[in-house]
């Protein structure tokens, strides 16, 4: 009886385990779309990245905007962008290829924006489809605690 109560209290007092699900952001999609539209309008890659980062705001984008200024190696920009959660590696690769080969990247960033939107939609669907299972787990996990609280000691 006391062991069960102690175990229940230990579970309640323990820190919540981290979840592996991350929330894809519309900010990344908007960032790639802004870069694509700037490039389509004729801006250089460096200025398109700086303008898109400035429009986004935030501390992470401030670092991108600062790194995209003239005189800073483009690899620094690619390294910072590679940290973006959804398509950072793809953006960094596109920047490096464009720097080395002079490839047109407007279509690449447009596709990255589309891919990020798809990732966000799949994540929303996954959360929706697993809601019932998560609720069942809470109910089944909470029943023993409810039993203890309602007098299941005897």
PDB file of C-alpha atoms in Angstrom:
ATOM      1  CA  UNK A   1       0.000   0.000   0.000  1.00  0.00           C
ATOM      2  CA  UNK A   2       2.659   2.504   1.015  1.00  0.00           C
ATOM      3  CA  UNK A   3       4.929   1.332  -1.778  1.00  0.00           C
ATOM      4  CA  UNK A   4       2.202   2.061  -4.321  1.00  0.00           C
ATOM      5  CA  UNK A   5       1.587   5.491  -2.840  1.00  0.00           C
ATOM      6  CA  UNK A   6       5.325   6.265  -2.794  1.00  0.00           C
ATOM      7  CA  UNK A   7       5.658   5.133  -6.395  1.00  0.00           C
ATOM      8  CA  UNK A   8       2.702   7.283  -7.480  1.00  0.00           C
ATOM      9  CA  UNK A   9       4.154  10.322  -5.717  1.00  0.00           C
ATOM     10  CA  UNK A  10       7.558   9.690  -7.300  1.00  0.00           C
ATOM     11  CA  UNK A  11       6.002   9.574 -10.758  1.00  0.00           C
ATOM     12  CA  UNK A  12       4.099  12.793 -10.146  1.00  0.00           C
ATOM     13  CA  UNK A  13       7.137  14.583  -8.735  1.00  0.00           C
ATOM     14  CA  UNK A  14       9.554  13.474 -11.454  1.00  0.00           C
ATOM     15  CA  UNK A  15      10.305  15.915 -14.240  1.00  0.00           C
ATOM     16  CA  UNK A  16       8.418  15.330 -17.413  1.00  0.00           C
ATOM     17  CA  UNK A  17      10.297  13.296 -19.972  1.00  0.00           C
ATOM     18  CA  UNK A  18      11.258  15.256 -23.070  1.00  0.00           C
ATOM     19  CA  UNK A  19       9.237  14.605 -26.167  1.00  0.00           C
ATOM     20  CA  UNK A  20      10.891  14.116 -29.501  1.00  0.00           C
ATOM     21  CA  UNK A  21       8.195  15.947 -31.387  1.00  0.00           C
ATOM     22  CA  UNK A  22       9.105  19.435 -32.384  1.00  0.00           C
ATOM     23  CA  UNK A  23       6.835  22.082 -33.619  1.00  0.00           C
ATOM     24  CA  UNK A  24       7.592  23.049 -37.214  1.00  0.00           C
ATOM     25  CA  UNK A  25       7.226  26.743 -37.607  1.00  0.00           C
ATOM     26  CA  UNK A  26       5.638  28.776 -40.313  1.00  0.00           C
ATOM     27  CA  UNK A  27       8.530  31.194 -39.803  1.00  0.00           C
ATOM     28  CA  UNK A  28      10.958  28.909 -41.603  1.00  0.00           C
ATOM     29  CA  UNK A  29       8.539  28.497 -44.498  1.00  0.00           C
ATOM     30  CA  UNK A  30       8.035  32.241 -44.698  1.00  0.00           C
ATOM     31  CA  UNK A  31      11.799  32.806 -44.527  1.00  0.00           C
ATOM     32  CA  UNK A  32      12.459  30.530 -47.522  1.00  0.00           C
ATOM     33  CA  UNK A  33       9.582  32.052 -49.477  1.00  0.00           C
ATOM     34  CA  UNK A  34      10.967  35.539 -48.805  1.00  0.00           C
ATOM     35  CA  UNK A  35      14.403  34.518 -50.032  1.00  0.00           C
ATOM     36  CA  UNK A  36      12.851  33.026 -53.170  1.00  0.00           C
ATOM     37  CA  UNK A  37      10.832  36.157 -53.927  1.00  0.00           C
ATOM     38  CA  UNK A  38      13.851  38.414 -53.329  1.00  0.00           C
ATOM     39  CA  UNK A  39      15.943  36.295 -55.707  1.00  0.00           C
ATOM     40  CA  UNK A  40      13.172  36.286 -58.300  1.00  0.00           C
ATOM     41  CA  UNK A  41      13.066  40.081 -58.062  1.00  0.00           C
ATOM     42  CA  UNK A  42      16.769  40.198 -58.962  1.00  0.00           C
ATOM     43  CA  UNK A  43      18.489  40.509 -55.596  1.00  0.00           C
ATOM     44  CA  UNK A  44      21.790  38.815 -54.940  1.00  0.00           C
ATOM     45  CA  UNK A  45      21.780  35.730 -52.750  1.00  0.00           C
ATOM     46  CA  UNK A  46      23.482  37.543 -49.879  1.00  0.00           C
ATOM     47  CA  UNK A  47      21.105  40.508 -49.974  1.00  0.00           C
ATOM     48  CA  UNK A  48      18.055  38.218 -50.350  1.00  0.00           C
ATOM     49  CA  UNK A  49      19.067  36.293 -47.222  1.00  0.00           C
ATOM     50  CA  UNK A  50      19.725  39.513 -45.298  1.00  0.00           C
ATOM     51  CA  UNK A  51      16.366  41.008 -46.344  1.00  0.00           C
ATOM     52  CA  UNK A  52      14.426  37.837 -45.504  1.00  0.00           C
ATOM     53  CA  UNK A  53      16.146  37.528 -42.126  1.00  0.00           C
ATOM     54  CA  UNK A  54      15.468  41.196 -41.361  1.00  0.00           C
ATOM     55  CA  UNK A  55      11.795  40.775 -42.227  1.00  0.00           C
ATOM     56  CA  UNK A  56      11.508  37.727 -39.927  1.00  0.00           C
ATOM     57  CA  UNK A  57      13.035  39.330 -36.860  1.00  0.00           C
ATOM     58  CA  UNK A  58      14.082  37.414 -33.765  1.00  0.00           C
ATOM     59  CA  UNK A  59      17.491  36.742 -32.310  1.00  0.00           C
ATOM     60  CA  UNK A  60      18.288  33.756 -34.549  1.00  0.00           C
ATOM     61  CA  UNK A  61      17.442  35.719 -37.659  1.00  0.00           C
ATOM     62  CA  UNK A  62      19.467  38.695 -36.410  1.00  0.00           C
ATOM     63  CA  UNK A  63      22.526  36.430 -36.498  1.00  0.00           C
ATOM     64  CA  UNK A  64      21.658  35.367 -40.051  1.00  0.00           C
ATOM     65  CA  UNK A  65      21.166  38.985 -41.094  1.00  0.00           C
ATOM     66  CA  UNK A  66      24.520  39.977 -39.569  1.00  0.00           C
ATOM     67  CA  UNK A  67      26.309  37.054 -41.220  1.00  0.00           C
ATOM     68  CA  UNK A  68      24.764  37.884 -44.607  1.00  0.00           C
ATOM     69  CA  UNK A  69      26.422  41.313 -44.707  1.00  0.00           C
ATOM     70  CA  UNK A  70      29.149  41.866 -47.329  1.00  0.00           C
ATOM     71  CA  UNK A  71      32.601  40.789 -46.252  1.00  0.00           C
ATOM     72  CA  UNK A  72      31.443  37.859 -44.128  1.00  0.00           C
ATOM     73  CA  UNK A  73      32.166  34.430 -45.669  1.00  0.00           C
ATOM     74  CA  UNK A  74      29.064  32.853 -47.150  1.00  0.00           C
ATOM     75  CA  UNK A  75      29.954  29.627 -45.315  1.00  0.00           C
ATOM     76  CA  UNK A  76      29.155  31.442 -42.058  1.00  0.00           C
ATOM     77  CA  UNK A  77      25.634  32.105 -43.347  1.00  0.00           C
ATOM     78  CA  UNK A  78      25.310  28.481 -44.463  1.00  0.00           C
ATOM     79  CA  UNK A  79      26.509  27.249 -41.067  1.00  0.00           C
ATOM     80  CA  UNK A  80      23.897  29.338 -39.242  1.00  0.00           C
ATOM     81  CA  UNK A  81      21.103  28.296 -41.613  1.00  0.00           C
ATOM     82  CA  UNK A  82      22.020  24.627 -41.245  1.00  0.00           C
ATOM     83  CA  UNK A  83      20.676  24.870 -37.670  1.00  0.00           C
ATOM     84  CA  UNK A  84      17.107  25.565 -38.848  1.00  0.00           C
ATOM     85  CA  UNK A  85      14.944  22.595 -37.823  1.00  0.00           C
ATOM     86  CA  UNK A  86      13.079  21.618 -40.976  1.00  0.00           C
ATOM     87  CA  UNK A  87      15.224  22.333 -44.018  1.00  0.00           C
ATOM     88  CA  UNK A  88      18.325  24.013 -42.676  1.00  0.00           C
ATOM     89  CA  UNK A  89      20.667  21.464 -44.220  1.00  0.00           C
ATOM     90  CA  UNK A  90      19.026  21.946 -47.617  1.00  0.00           C
ATOM     91  CA  UNK A  91      19.289  25.716 -47.374  1.00  0.00           C
ATOM     92  CA  UNK A  92      22.954  25.505 -46.378  1.00  0.00           C
ATOM     93  CA  UNK A  93      23.662  23.162 -49.293  1.00  0.00           C
ATOM     94  CA  UNK A  94      21.864  25.471 -51.724  1.00  0.00           C
ATOM     95  CA  UNK A  95      23.891  28.438 -50.528  1.00  0.00           C
ATOM     96  CA  UNK A  96      27.187  26.549 -50.847  1.00  0.00           C
ATOM     97  CA  UNK A  97      26.326  25.285 -54.355  1.00  0.00           C
ATOM     98  CA  UNK A  98      25.254  28.754 -55.457  1.00  0.00           C
ATOM     99  CA  UNK A  99      28.489  30.213 -54.094  1.00  0.00           C
ATOM    100  CA  UNK A 100      30.714  27.616 -55.791  1.00  0.00           C
ATOM    101  CA  UNK A 101      28.890  27.134 -59.092  1.00  0.00           C
ATOM    102  CA  UNK A 102      26.778  30.269 -59.396  1.00  0.00           C
ATOM    103  CA  UNK A 103      23.586  28.227 -59.618  1.00  0.00           C
ATOM    104  CA  UNK A 104      20.210  29.941 -59.621  1.00  0.00           C
ATOM    105  CA  UNK A 105      18.608  29.289 -56.243  1.00  0.00           C
ATOM    106  CA  UNK A 106      15.207  30.988 -56.378  1.00  0.00           C
ATOM    107  CA  UNK A 107      13.478  27.731 -57.338  1.00  0.00           C
ATOM    108  CA  UNK A 108      15.410  25.828 -54.664  1.00  0.00           C
ATOM    109  CA  UNK A 109      14.252  28.172 -51.912  1.00  0.00           C
ATOM    110  CA  UNK A 110      10.699  28.060 -53.276  1.00  0.00           C
ATOM    111  CA  UNK A 111      10.783  24.263 -53.031  1.00  0.00           C
ATOM    112  CA  UNK A 112      12.255  24.460 -49.521  1.00  0.00           C
ATOM    113  CA  UNK A 113       9.320  26.672 -48.525  1.00  0.00           C
ATOM    114  CA  UNK A 114       6.878  24.163 -50.028  1.00  0.00           C
ATOM    115  CA  UNK A 115       8.633  21.254 -48.309  1.00  0.00           C
ATOM    116  CA  UNK A 116       8.525  23.049 -44.968  1.00  0.00           C
ATOM    117  CA  UNK A 117       4.776  23.577 -45.403  1.00  0.00           C
ATOM    118  CA  UNK A 118       4.337  19.856 -46.075  1.00  0.00           C
ATOM    119  CA  UNK A 119       6.377  18.982 -42.973  1.00  0.00           C
ATOM    120  CA  UNK A 120       4.203  21.288 -40.865  1.00  0.00           C
ATOM    121  CA  UNK A 121       1.010  19.742 -42.278  1.00  0.00           C
ATOM    122  CA  UNK A 122       2.211  16.187 -41.630  1.00  0.00           C
ATOM    123  CA  UNK A 123       3.110  17.143 -38.047  1.00  0.00           C
ATOM    124  CA  UNK A 124      -0.385  18.624 -37.519  1.00  0.00           C
ATOM    125  CA  UNK A 125      -1.987  15.477 -38.909  1.00  0.00           C
ATOM    126  CA  UNK A 126       0.195  13.262 -36.710  1.00  0.00           C
ATOM    127  CA  UNK A 127      -0.808  15.185 -33.607  1.00  0.00           C
ATOM    128  CA  UNK A 128      -4.472  15.027 -34.592  1.00  0.00           C
ATOM    129  CA  UNK A 129      -4.392  11.311 -35.318  1.00  0.00           C
ATOM    130  CA  UNK A 130      -2.610  10.469 -32.052  1.00  0.00           C
ATOM    131  CA  UNK A 131      -4.838  12.586 -29.805  1.00  0.00           C
ATOM    132  CA  UNK A 132      -7.109   9.668 -28.920  1.00  0.00           C
ATOM    133  CA  UNK A 133      -4.171   7.418 -28.018  1.00  0.00           C
ATOM    134  CA  UNK A 134      -2.574  10.121 -25.873  1.00  0.00           C
ATOM    135  CA  UNK A 135      -5.868  10.738 -24.069  1.00  0.00           C
ATOM    136  CA  UNK A 136      -6.294   6.999 -23.463  1.00  0.00           C
ATOM    137  CA  UNK A 137      -2.785   6.830 -22.006  1.00  0.00           C
ATOM    138  CA  UNK A 138      -3.581   9.663 -19.599  1.00  0.00           C
ATOM    139  CA  UNK A 139      -6.816   8.005 -18.493  1.00  0.00           C
ATOM    140  CA  UNK A 140      -5.307   4.543 -18.079  1.00  0.00           C
ATOM    141  CA  UNK A 141      -2.273   5.979 -16.322  1.00  0.00           C
ATOM    142  CA  UNK A 142      -4.420   8.088 -14.040  1.00  0.00           C
ATOM    143  CA  UNK A 143      -6.839   5.367 -12.962  1.00  0.00           C
ATOM    144  CA  UNK A 144      -4.495   3.853 -10.349  1.00  0.00           C
ATOM    145  CA  UNK A 145      -3.926   7.297  -8.856  1.00  0.00           C
ATOM    146  CA  UNK A 146      -7.653   7.958  -8.803  1.00  0.00           C
ATOM    147  CA  UNK A 147      -8.169   4.587  -7.130  1.00  0.00           C
ATOM    148  CA  UNK A 148      -5.633   5.544  -4.441  1.00  0.00           C
ATOM    149  CA  UNK A 149      -7.218   8.943  -3.849  1.00  0.00           C
ATOM    150  CA  UNK A 150     -10.737   7.553  -3.599  1.00  0.00           C
ATOM    151  CA  UNK A 151      -9.827   5.150  -0.841  1.00  0.00           C
ATOM    152  CA  UNK A 152      -8.360   2.108  -2.450  1.00  0.00           C
ATOM    153  CA  UNK A 153      -6.043   1.646   0.506  1.00  0.00           C
ATOM    154  CA  UNK A 154      -8.161  -0.928   2.252  1.00  0.00           C
TER     155      UNK A 154
END
